[in-house]
Short mmCIF file of C-alpha atoms in Angstrom, two decimals:
data_model
loop_
_atom_site.label_atom_id
_atom_site.label_comp_id
_atom_site.label_asym_id
_atom_site.label_seq_id
_atom_site.Cartn_x
_atom_site.Cartn_y
_atom_site.Cartn_z
CA UNK A 1 21.42 -11.18 -19.88
CA UNK A 2 20.37 -15.01 -21.08
CA UNK A 3 17.13 -16.09 -20.70
CA UNK A 4 17.98 -17.84 -17.85
CA UNK A 5 18.61 -15.10 -16.10
CA UNK A 6 16.01 -13.52 -17.21
CA UNK A 7 13.49 -16.13 -16.03
CA UNK A 8 15.53 -16.06 -12.37
CA UNK A 9 14.22 -12.40 -12.34
CA UNK A 10 11.00 -12.75 -13.12
CA UNK A 11 9.08 -12.24 -9.62
CA UNK A 12 5.32 -11.78 -8.77
CA UNK A 13 3.59 -8.80 -8.61
CA UNK A 14 3.24 -9.21 -4.40
CA UNK A 15 7.39 -10.15 -4.72
CA UNK A 16 7.23 -6.38 -6.93
CA UNK A 17 5.83 -4.97 -3.89
CA UNK A 18 7.88 -6.45 -0.88
CA UNK A 19 10.83 -5.27 -3.05
CA UNK A 20 9.89 -2.18 -3.95
CA UNK A 21 9.13 -1.15 -0.58
CA UNK A 22 12.39 -2.65 0.97
CA UNK A 23 14.28 -0.71 -1.82
CA UNK A 24 12.41 2.69 -0.27
CA UNK A 25 14.26 1.95 3.21
CA UNK A 26 10.37 0.67 4.90
CA UNK A 27 10.95 -0.76 8.38
CA UNK A 28 7.33 -1.57 9.29
CA UNK A 29 3.55 -1.99 7.13
CA UNK A 30 0.52 -1.97 9.62
CA UNK A 31 -2.03 -4.13 8.21
CA UNK A 32 -4.56 -6.42 8.20
CA UNK A 33 -4.83 -9.52 6.10
CA UNK A 34 -7.89 -9.38 3.30
CA UNK A 35 -8.58 -11.80 0.52
CA UNK A 36 -7.48 -8.80 -1.79
CA UNK A 37 -3.64 -8.96 -0.56
CA UNK A 38 -3.15 -11.89 0.70
CA UNK A 39 -0.66 -12.93 -2.42
CA UNK A 40 1.46 -9.36 -1.10
CA UNK A 41 1.21 -10.92 2.62
CA UNK A 42 2.18 -14.43 1.54
CA UNK A 43 5.33 -12.03 -0.12
CA UNK A 44 5.68 -10.28 3.06
CA UNK A 45 6.14 -13.05 4.95
CA UNK A 46 8.41 -15.27 2.69
CA UNK A 47 11.60 -12.45 3.44
CA UNK A 48 12.68 -10.78 6.92
CA UNK A 49 13.67 -6.60 5.74
CA UNK A 50 9.99 -5.54 6.02
CA UNK A 51 8.59 -6.51 9.28
CA UNK A 52 4.78 -6.67 9.67
CA UNK A 53 2.61 -5.45 12.48
CA UNK A 54 -0.78 -6.72 12.90
CA UNK A 55 -3.11 -4.65 13.82
CA UNK A 56 -6.91 -5.54 14.94
CA UNK A 57 -8.48 -2.86 12.42
CA UNK A 58 -7.82 -1.38 9.85
CA UNK A 59 -7.92 2.54 11.54
CA UNK A 60 -6.02 1.07 13.51
CA UNK A 61 -2.92 0.31 10.75
CA UNK A 62 -3.29 4.26 9.67
CA UNK A 63 -2.97 5.80 12.82
CA UNK A 64 0.67 3.58 13.95
CA UNK A 65 1.87 4.18 10.17
CA UNK A 66 1.03 8.07 11.31
CA UNK A 67 2.57 7.71 14.23
CA UNK A 68 5.51 6.01 13.20
CA UNK A 69 6.30 8.78 10.32
CA UNK A 70 5.53 11.40 13.19
CA UNK A 71 8.19 10.19 15.44
CA UNK A 72 10.79 8.95 12.23
CA UNK A 73 10.30 11.36 9.96
CA UNK A 74 10.28 8.41 7.57
CA UNK A 75 6.49 7.57 5.89
CA UNK A 76 4.32 5.24 7.62
CA UNK A 77 3.03 2.57 5.71
CA UNK A 78 -0.18 0.94 5.88
CA UNK A 79 -1.41 -2.52 3.70
CA UNK A 80 -5.08 -3.19 3.59
CA UNK A 81 -7.58 -5.08 2.23
CA UNK A 82 -10.28 -4.09 -0.26
CA UNK A 83 -14.02 -2.96 0.30
CA UNK A 84 -14.31 -2.43 4.27
CA UNK A 85 -10.73 -2.69 5.29
CA UNK A 86 -10.15 0.19 2.80
CA UNK A 87 -13.02 2.55 3.66
CA UNK A 88 -12.04 1.27 7.72
CA UNK A 89 -8.46 3.30 7.10
CA UNK A 90 -10.64 6.32 6.12
CA UNK A 91 -10.12 7.96 9.27
CA UNK A 92 -6.61 7.74 9.71
CA UNK A 93 -5.37 8.51 6.17
CA UNK A 94 -7.72 12.15 6.87
CA UNK A 95 -5.85 12.84 9.75
CA UNK A 96 -2.40 12.53 7.94
CA UNK A 97 -3.32 13.97 5.69
CA UNK A 98 -4.75 16.80 7.84
CA UNK A 99 -1.49 16.80 9.33
CA UNK A 100 0.55 16.94 6.53
CA UNK A 101 1.97 13.60 7.41
CA UNK A 102 3.64 11.00 4.57
CA UNK A 103 2.02 8.03 4.51
CA UNK A 104 2.04 5.37 1.66
CA UNK A 105 -1.57 3.29 1.97
CA UNK A 106 -1.82 0.45 -0.39
CA UNK A 107 -4.78 -1.28 -0.30
CA UNK A 108 -6.60 -4.68 -2.44
CA UNK A 109 -8.79 -3.91 -5.58
CA UNK A 110 -10.80 -6.37 -7.04
CA UNK A 111 -9.57 -7.82 -10.57
CA UNK A 112 -9.52 -5.04 -13.16
CA UNK A 113 -12.15 -6.74 -15.36
CA UNK A 114 -14.57 -6.81 -11.86
CA UNK A 115 -14.74 -2.91 -11.69
CA UNK A 116 -18.00 -1.76 -11.91
CA UNK A 117 -19.45 -4.56 -11.68
CA UNK A 118 -20.31 -4.34 -7.77
CA UNK A 119 -18.41 -7.56 -7.49
CA UNK A 120 -17.44 -8.22 -3.79
CA UNK A 121 -15.68 -5.55 -1.63
CA UNK A 122 -15.19 -3.49 -4.72
CA UNK A 123 -15.28 -0.42 -3.50
CA UNK A 124 -14.36 3.12 -5.24
CA UNK A 125 -11.42 3.99 -3.09
CA UNK A 126 -9.73 6.12 -6.00
CA UNK A 127 -12.93 8.55 -5.50
CA UNK A 128 -13.37 8.09 -1.62
CA UNK A 129 -9.91 9.12 -0.85
CA UNK A 130 -9.30 11.62 -3.55
CA UNK A 131 -10.29 15.14 -1.17
CA UNK A 132 -8.21 13.30 1.12
CA UNK A 133 -4.78 12.52 -0.11
CA UNK A 134 -2.17 13.90 -1.72
CA UNK A 135 -2.82 11.69 -4.45
CA UNK A 136 -4.04 7.92 -4.90
CA UNK A 137 -3.48 5.40 -7.94
CA UNK A 138 -4.62 2.35 -9.60
CA UNK A 139 -2.00 -0.38 -10.87
CA UNK A 140 -3.04 -2.13 -14.42
CA UNK A 141 -0.70 -3.53 -15.08
CA UNK A 142 2.43 -5.84 -12.55
CA UNK A 143 5.49 -4.55 -14.10
CA UNK A 144 4.15 -0.69 -13.37
CA UNK A 145 4.37 -1.89 -9.75
CA UNK A 146 8.31 -0.85 -8.56
CA UNK A 147 7.46 2.43 -10.47
CA UNK A 148 4.66 3.55 -9.17
CA UNK A 149 5.74 2.38 -5.59
CA UNK A 150 8.10 4.59 -6.27
CA UNK A 151 6.26 7.44 -7.28
CA UNK A 152 3.92 6.98 -3.85
CA UNK A 153 6.80 7.46 -1.84
CA UNK A 154 8.79 10.19 -3.40
CA UNK A 155 4.94 12.44 -3.68
CA UNK A 156 4.21 12.05 0.38
CA UNK A 157 7.67 12.63 0.91
CA UNK A 158 7.87 16.51 -1.06
CA UNK A 159 5.92 19.07 -0.30
CA UNK A 160 2.81 19.64 1.87
CA UNK A 161 -0.38 17.63 0.77
#
């Protein structure tokens, strides 16, 4: 690979998220935009493989993803922002978990150096969601995004919670 072609393949973290979702065969992402995920929304609207369904509340996004998964057998996908956006999704996440419905929920988070500093819309979603998910994870390095999304879909779609 030449230096020039290597640079042509460099993607932003947001573009990696959307490409990884497309690689998993995701047709729809249900969500509500907010500050911590606007870069992902920008990448989402710069392509046409993965479609977005805008909801009026984050809980609706999780219930729609749950219904999609029940109807198709594929994992439902949710995209919400950090803080209250993520906590609003908890009821739908719990519903899917209790019924063994595959769902992948992507939430925003504050910048890593602000975690634990009581930053605006910082919420411990790993701790909050631990009892109602098969697995949760946090992206620490952008280059891990494709692997972590692949892993999330594998876990969501294998076995029971």
